[in-house]
Amino acid sequence: MNARGALFRVSVALAAALALAGGVRALRPMPDVSESLYLFGTMVEIEIHGVDDATARAAIAAVDAHLETLHRDWHAWRPGELESLNAAIAAGAPFTVDAPMAAVLTQGRALACASDGLFDPAIGALVEAWGFHADTLPEGDPPPAAEIARLVAAHPRMTDLTISGREVRSSNPAVQLDLGAYAKGAALDLAEADLRAAGITDAVLNAGGGVQVMGRHGARPWRVAIRDPFAWGVVAALELQPGESLHTSGNYERYLEAGGLRFSHILDPRSGRPVTDIVSVSVLAQNGALADAAATALSVAGAKDWPRIAAQMGVENVLMITGAGEIFATPAMRARLAPVGGDFPAPVSLVDLPKVSAPRCD
Ligand code: ADP
Ligand code: MG
């Protein structure tokens, strides 16, 4: 993961300023407390409303410590719990993980199943082959076609995992876990729980491409905006209701550049190759891990198939921008969007989701 800043933070701050301007007369409202932390390979901004400074700072410190731990435990290519689990899987051995890891893997397995495997954190070996297991942008040529073909043929899938309690085993030694496509969302879900436990009811957490809100900003909802992948500006602004998460996947900040082409860090597990025609997908949902996983899955599904996958995953609010600059949205999402400074950058085409039943994977 990296700092992708798909959310225009200034608009969050703007909403805060408006809310303060509204209520200054009677009781002086407590000033908001905000801190930026460098965590999970990205900037995480936490803004807390309605409590005293000491309470807010203590809550932020708890989140900071927790996310540090998760970053180490869930890291795909540095020593830590996930690396040990991956080594055990490759060796065909069972491995006992801690409870949060068991929970995030169980959720990832269910999300992968619902996405027909278009989101599948078991493809870590492919991600590594494309050079994305590094803090910097990869350089050099794409992996040879034969290597890609070999990795795809091994067919690693989350549903190869059996998670019983805290014991994890894989029926397929080619499974290599990389939680990058939903770790940020899952981590923000846990951070929200930390804030709640520390007595916070109104806050916004913003981690490059993912934002999660708790409660409201005084009399107003928290307000955010979705960045325009083609220009320095925003596509639209929207108000997030208490408990909502908005995640954006895009291939405009993390990619491999080779031979004049840009290869996205979002890979299609069926071909082993990067997604080509989708520039960004934003998903708004009640759960951060779901929104984050769905944004990745719908990028892979592409302009034709995304409505079916969205329906299977149970997400209703989707905004997609294609490489040709077309904007698609579900009617529910469109109803939430407000243009910023005039109009949307392109007409928004409405797409209804089909009625489908979720796939079953046991
Ligand atoms: P970001 O983390 O930049 O917000 P994503 O949420 O789309 O973007 O996650 C992309 C990351 O997820 C990649 O860097 C890689 O580690 C991993 N990944 C790539 N393709 C897939 C896929 N189809 N399913 C699951 N994980 C993927
Ligand atoms: Mg994602």
Coordinates of C-alpha atoms and ligand atoms in Angstrom, one line a residue:
M1 CA 0.0 0.0 0.0
N2 CA 1.1 3.5 -0.5
A3 CA 0.0 7.1 -0.2
R4 CA -2.4 7.5 -3.0
G5 CA -4.5 10.3 -1.6
A6 CA -7.6 9.6 -3.6
L7 CA -9.5 11.7 -1.1
F8 CA -9.2 15.4 -1.2
R9 CA -8.5 16.1 2.4
V10 CA -9.1 19.8 2.2
S11 CA -12.7 19.2 1.8
V12 CA -12.8 17.3 5.1
A13 CA -11.2 20.3 6.7
L14 CA -13.6 22.7 4.9
A15 CA -16.6 20.9 6.4
A16 CA -15.0 21.3 9.8
A17 CA -14.6 25.0 9.4
L18 CA -18.2 25.5 8.4
A19 CA -19.4 23.5 11.3
L20 CA -17.4 25.6 13.7
A21 CA -18.6 28.8 12.2
G22 CA -22.2 27.7 12.8
G23 CA -22.1 27.1 16.5
V24 CA -19.8 29.6 18.2
R25 CA -22.3 31.7 20.1
A26 CA -23.7 29.6 23.0
L27 CA -21.2 27.2 24.4
R28 CA -17.7 27.4 22.8
P29 CA -17.4 24.1 21.0
M30 CA -14.4 22.0 21.8
P31 CA -11.8 22.5 19.0
D32 CA -11.2 19.4 16.8
V33 CA -8.1 17.5 17.4
S34 CA -6.3 16.1 14.4
E35 CA -3.0 14.2 13.9
S36 CA -1.3 12.8 10.9
L37 CA 0.6 9.5 11.5
Y38 CA 2.7 7.7 9.0
L39 CA 1.4 4.1 9.2
F40 CA 0.8 1.2 6.9
G41 CA 3.0 2.8 4.3
T42 CA 0.7 5.8 4.0
M43 CA -0.4 8.9 5.9
V44 CA -3.2 8.3 8.2
E45 CA -5.1 11.4 9.3
I46 CA -7.3 11.2 12.3
E47 CA -9.6 14.0 13.2
I48 CA -11.7 13.9 16.4
H49 CA -14.6 16.0 17.3
G50 CA -16.3 16.9 20.5
V51 CA -13.9 15.7 23.2
D52 CA -11.2 17.4 25.2
D53 CA -7.6 17.4 23.9
A54 CA -6.3 14.9 26.4
T55 CA -9.0 12.3 25.6
A56 CA -8.5 12.8 21.9
R57 CA -4.7 12.4 22.1
A58 CA -4.9 9.3 24.2
A59 CA -7.3 7.7 21.7
I60 CA -5.0 8.6 18.8
A61 CA -2.0 7.1 20.7
A62 CA -4.0 3.8 21.1
V63 CA -4.8 3.7 17.3
D64 CA -1.2 4.5 16.5
A65 CA 0.2 1.6 18.6
H66 CA -2.5 -0.8 17.2
L67 CA -1.9 0.1 13.5
E68 CA 1.9 -0.2 14.0
T69 CA 1.3 -3.8 15.3
L70 CA -1.0 -4.6 12.4
H71 CA 1.4 -3.2 9.9
R72 CA 4.1 -5.5 11.1
D73 CA 1.9 -8.6 11.5
W74 CA 0.1 -8.2 8.1
H75 CA 3.2 -7.2 6.1
A76 CA 3.4 -9.1 2.9
W77 CA 7.2 -9.2 2.5
R78 CA 8.9 -8.2 5.7
P79 CA 9.5 -10.5 8.7
G80 CA 6.3 -10.9 10.7
E81 CA 3.3 -13.1 11.3
L82 CA 2.1 -13.2 7.7
E83 CA 5.5 -14.0 6.4
S84 CA 5.7 -16.9 8.8
L85 CA 2.3 -18.1 7.8
N86 CA 3.3 -17.9 4.1
A87 CA 6.4 -20.0 4.8
A88 CA 4.3 -22.6 6.5
I89 CA 1.8 -22.7 3.6
A90 CA 4.6 -23.2 1.1
A91 CA 6.0 -26.0 3.2
G92 CA 2.5 -27.6 3.4
A93 CA 2.4 -27.2 7.2
P94 CA -0.5 -25.9 9.4
F95 CA 0.2 -22.7 11.3
T96 CA -1.4 -21.1 14.4
V97 CA -2.1 -17.4 14.0
D98 CA -3.3 -14.8 16.5
A99 CA -7.0 -14.0 16.7
P100 CA -7.0 -10.8 14.7
M101 CA -5.1 -12.6 11.8
A102 CA -7.7 -15.4 11.9
A103 CA -10.5 -12.9 11.7
V104 CA -9.0 -10.9 8.8
L105 CA -8.3 -14.1 6.9
T106 CA -11.8 -15.4 7.5
Q107 CA -13.3 -12.1 6.3
G108 CA -10.9 -12.1 3.3
R109 CA -11.9 -15.7 2.4
A110 CA -15.6 -14.7 2.4
L111 CA -14.9 -11.6 0.3
A112 CA -12.8 -13.5 -2.2
C113 CA -15.6 -16.0 -2.6
A114 CA -18.3 -13.3 -3.0
S115 CA -16.1 -11.6 -5.7
D116 CA -15.7 -14.9 -7.7
G117 CA -12.0 -14.7 -6.9
L118 CA -11.5 -11.3 -8.7
F119 CA -10.3 -10.0 -5.3
D120 CA -8.1 -12.8 -4.0
P121 CA -5.4 -12.1 -1.4
A122 CA -3.9 -15.6 -2.1
I123 CA -2.1 -14.2 -5.3
G124 CA 0.9 -12.9 -3.3
A125 CA 3.4 -14.7 -5.6
L126 CA 2.0 -12.9 -8.7
V127 CA 2.1 -9.6 -6.9
E128 CA 5.7 -10.3 -6.1
A129 CA 6.6 -11.4 -9.6
W130 CA 5.3 -8.1 -10.9
G131 CA 7.7 -6.3 -8.5
F132 CA 5.1 -4.9 -6.1
H133 CA 6.6 -6.3 -3.0
A134 CA 8.7 -3.2 -2.5
D135 CA 8.3 0.3 -1.0
T136 CA 9.3 2.0 -4.2
L137 CA 7.8 1.7 -7.7
P138 CA 9.1 -1.4 -9.5
E139 CA 11.5 -1.0 -12.4
G140 CA 12.5 -3.3 -15.2
D141 CA 10.5 -5.6 -17.5
P142 CA 7.3 -7.3 -16.7
P143 CA 7.8 -11.0 -15.7
P144 CA 8.2 -13.4 -18.5
A145 CA 4.9 -14.8 -19.9
A146 CA 5.9 -18.4 -18.9
E147 CA 6.3 -17.3 -15.3
I148 CA 2.9 -15.6 -15.2
A149 CA 1.4 -18.7 -16.8
R150 CA 3.0 -21.0 -14.2
L151 CA 1.7 -18.8 -11.3
V152 CA -1.8 -18.6 -12.7
A153 CA -1.9 -22.4 -13.4
A154 CA -1.1 -23.1 -9.8
H155 CA -4.5 -21.4 -9.1
P156 CA -3.9 -20.1 -5.6
R157 CA -7.2 -19.1 -4.0
M158 CA -8.4 -18.0 -0.5
T159 CA -10.8 -20.9 -0.6
D160 CA -7.8 -23.2 -0.5
L161 CA -7.5 -22.1 3.1
T162 CA -9.1 -23.9 6.0
I163 CA -9.3 -21.7 9.1
S164 CA -10.3 -23.6 12.2
G165 CA -10.2 -21.4 15.2
R166 CA -6.7 -20.0 15.0
E167 CA -5.2 -22.8 13.0
V168 CA -4.7 -22.1 9.3
R169 CA -3.8 -24.6 6.6
S170 CA -3.9 -24.5 2.9
S171 CA -4.7 -27.4 0.5
N172 CA -2.6 -25.6 -2.1
P173 CA 1.1 -24.7 -1.4
A174 CA 1.0 -22.0 -4.1
V175 CA -1.1 -19.8 -1.9
Q176 CA 0.9 -16.8 -0.7
L177 CA -1.1 -14.2 1.2
D178 CA -0.9 -10.5 0.4
L179 CA -3.5 -8.5 2.3
G180 CA -2.7 -5.3 0.4
A181 CA -6.1 -5.0 -1.3
Y182 CA -8.1 -4.9 1.9
A183 CA -5.7 -4.4 4.8
K184 CA -6.2 -0.7 5.0
G185 CA -10.0 -1.1 5.1
A186 CA -9.7 -3.8 7.7
A187 CA -7.3 -1.8 9.8
L188 CA -9.5 1.3 9.8
D189 CA -12.4 -0.9 11.0
L190 CA -10.2 -1.9 14.0
A191 CA -9.0 1.7 14.5
E192 CA -12.6 2.7 14.7
A193 CA -13.2 0.2 17.4
D194 CA -10.2 1.5 19.3
L195 CA -11.6 5.1 19.1
R196 CA -15.0 3.9 20.3
A197 CA -13.3 2.1 23.3
A198 CA -11.5 5.3 24.2
G199 CA -14.8 7.2 24.4
I200 CA -14.8 8.8 21.0
T201 CA -18.1 9.0 19.1
D202 CA -17.3 11.5 16.3
A203 CA -14.2 11.2 14.2
V204 CA -12.9 10.7 10.7
L205 CA -10.0 8.5 9.7
N206 CA -8.4 9.1 6.4
A207 CA -5.7 6.8 5.0
G208 CA -4.7 7.5 1.4
G209 CA -7.6 6.1 -0.6
G210 CA -9.7 5.1 2.3
V211 CA -11.8 7.1 4.7
Q212 CA -14.0 6.0 7.6
V213 CA -16.3 8.1 9.6
M214 CA -17.7 7.8 13.1
G215 CA -20.7 9.9 14.1
R216 CA -21.0 13.4 12.8
H217 CA -19.1 16.7 12.8
G218 CA -21.4 18.5 15.2
A219 CA -24.6 19.4 13.4
R220 CA -23.3 18.3 10.0
P221 CA -22.2 15.0 8.6
W222 CA -18.5 14.5 7.7
R223 CA -17.9 15.6 4.1
V224 CA -15.2 14.2 1.8
A225 CA -14.4 14.2 -1.9
I226 CA -13.2 11.7 -4.5
R227 CA -10.2 12.7 -6.4
D228 CA -10.2 13.1 -10.2
P229 CA -7.6 10.6 -11.5
F230 CA -7.1 12.7 -14.7
A231 CA -6.7 16.1 -13.3
W232 CA -5.7 17.9 -10.1
G233 CA -9.1 18.3 -8.7
V234 CA -12.0 16.2 -7.5
V235 CA -14.8 14.3 -9.2
A236 CA -17.4 14.9 -6.6
A237 CA -18.0 15.6 -3.0
L238 CA -20.2 13.5 -0.7
E239 CA -21.4 13.4 2.9
L240 CA -20.6 10.3 4.8
Q241 CA -23.2 9.0 7.3
P242 CA -22.1 7.6 10.7
G243 CA -20.3 4.3 10.3
E244 CA -19.7 4.6 6.6
S245 CA -16.4 3.8 4.8
L246 CA -15.3 5.0 1.3
H247 CA -12.4 3.3 -0.4
T248 CA -10.9 4.1 -3.8
S249 CA -8.7 1.7 -5.8
G250 CA -6.8 3.3 -8.6
N251 CA -3.9 2.6 -10.8
Y252 CA -2.6 6.1 -11.1
E253 CA -0.1 6.1 -8.2
R254 CA 1.3 2.6 -7.9
Y255 CA 2.3 0.9 -11.1
L256 CA 5.2 -0.6 -13.1
E257 CA 6.4 1.6 -15.9
A258 CA 8.2 -0.4 -18.7
G259 CA 8.5 0.1 -22.4
G260 CA 6.4 3.2 -22.3
L261 CA 3.5 1.4 -20.7
R262 CA 2.1 1.6 -17.2
F263 CA 1.2 -1.6 -15.5
S264 CA -1.3 -1.3 -12.6
H265 CA -0.6 -2.9 -9.2
I266 CA -4.1 -4.4 -9.4
L267 CA -3.8 -7.8 -11.0
D268 CA -6.5 -10.0 -12.6
P269 CA -6.0 -13.4 -10.9
R270 CA -7.4 -15.2 -14.0
S271 CA -4.7 -13.8 -16.4
G272 CA -2.0 -12.9 -13.9
R273 CA -1.9 -9.5 -15.7
P274 CA -2.6 -6.0 -14.5
V275 CA -6.0 -4.4 -15.0
T276 CA -5.9 -2.1 -18.0
D277 CA -9.1 -0.2 -18.7
I278 CA -10.2 1.0 -15.3
V279 CA -8.6 4.0 -13.7
S280 CA -10.4 4.2 -10.4
V281 CA -13.2 2.6 -8.5
S282 CA -14.8 4.0 -5.3
V283 CA -17.0 1.9 -3.1
L284 CA -19.0 3.2 -0.1
A285 CA -20.1 0.6 2.4
Q286 CA -20.8 0.1 6.1
N287 CA -17.5 -1.9 6.5
G288 CA -14.0 -0.8 5.6
A289 CA -12.6 -4.2 4.6
L290 CA -15.7 -4.8 2.4
A291 CA -15.4 -1.4 0.7
D292 CA -11.7 -1.8 0.1
A293 CA -11.9 -5.4 -1.2
A294 CA -14.8 -4.5 -3.5
A295 CA -13.0 -1.5 -4.9
T296 CA -10.2 -3.9 -6.0
A297 CA -12.6 -6.6 -7.2
L298 CA -14.6 -4.2 -9.3
S299 CA -11.4 -2.8 -10.9
V300 CA -10.6 -6.3 -12.0
A301 CA -14.2 -7.1 -13.1
G302 CA -14.0 -4.1 -15.5
A303 CA -16.6 -1.9 -17.2
K304 CA -18.9 -4.8 -18.2
D305 CA -19.0 -7.2 -15.3
W306 CA -18.7 -5.0 -12.3
P307 CA -22.5 -4.7 -11.6
R308 CA -22.8 -8.5 -11.1
I309 CA -19.7 -8.6 -8.8
A310 CA -21.0 -5.6 -6.8
A311 CA -24.3 -7.3 -6.3
Q312 CA -22.7 -10.5 -5.3
M313 CA -20.5 -8.7 -2.7
G314 CA -23.5 -6.8 -1.4
V315 CA -22.3 -3.3 -2.2
E316 CA -24.8 -0.7 -3.5
N317 CA -22.7 2.5 -3.8
V318 CA -20.1 2.3 -6.6
L319 CA -18.4 4.9 -8.7
M320 CA -16.2 3.8 -11.6
I321 CA -13.9 5.8 -13.9
T322 CA -12.6 4.1 -17.0
G323 CA -9.4 4.8 -18.9
A324 CA -11.6 6.6 -21.6
G325 CA -12.8 9.0 -18.9
E326 CA -16.3 7.6 -18.7
I327 CA -18.0 7.8 -15.3
F328 CA -20.4 5.0 -14.1
A329 CA -22.3 5.0 -10.9
T330 CA -25.1 3.1 -9.2
P331 CA -28.2 5.2 -8.7
A332 CA -27.6 5.0 -4.9
M333 CA -24.1 6.4 -5.3
R334 CA -25.1 9.0 -7.8
A335 CA -27.8 10.3 -5.3
R336 CA -25.0 10.9 -2.8
L337 CA -22.6 12.8 -5.1
A338 CA -22.4 16.6 -5.4
P339 CA -20.4 18.2 -8.2
V340 CA -17.6 20.5 -7.0
G341 CA -17.2 23.8 -8.7
G342 CA -19.8 23.5 -11.4
D343 CA -20.2 20.0 -12.9
F344 CA -18.9 16.5 -12.9
P345 CA -15.8 16.1 -15.2
A346 CA -17.9 13.8 -17.5
P347 CA -21.6 12.8 -17.6
V348 CA -22.3 10.2 -14.9
S349 CA -24.0 7.1 -16.5
L350 CA -26.3 5.3 -14.1
V351 CA -26.0 1.5 -13.9
D352 CA -28.5 -0.7 -12.0
L353 CA -27.2 -3.7 -10.2
P354 CA -28.7 -7.1 -11.1
K355 CA -30.5 -9.3 -8.6
V356 CA -28.1 -12.2 -7.9
S357 CA -27.5 -14.7 -5.1
A358 CA -24.2 -14.7 -3.4
P359 CA -21.9 -17.7 -4.4
R360 CA -21.4 -20.3 -1.8
C361 CA -17.9 -21.4 -0.9
D362 CA -17.2 -23.9 1.8
Ligands
ADP1 P1 -4.4 0.4 -2.6 O1 -3.8 -0.5 -1.6 O2 -3.3 1.2 -3.3 O3 -5.5 1.3 -2.2 P2 -5.9 -1.8 -3.7 O4 -6.8 -1.7 -2.5 O5 -6.6 -2.0 -5.0 O6 -5.0 -0.5 -3.8 O7 -4.8 -2.9 -3.4 C1 -3.9 -3.2 -4.4 C2 -2.9 -4.2 -3.8 O8 -3.6 -5.5 -3.5 C3 -1.7 -4.6 -4.7 O9 -0.6 -3.7 -4.4 C4 -1.4 -6.0 -4.3 O10 -0.7 -6.1 -3.1 C5 -2.8 -6.6 -4.0 N1 -3.6 -7.1 -5.2 C6 -3.4 -6.8 -6.5 N2 -4.4 -7.4 -7.2 C7 -5.2 -8.1 -6.3 C8 -6.3 -8.9 -6.5 N3 -6.9 -9.1 -7.7 N4 -6.9 -9.4 -5.4 C9 -6.3 -9.2 -4.2 N5 -5.2 -8.5 -4.0 C10 -4.6 -7.9 -5.0
MG2 MG -8.8 -2.3 -2.3

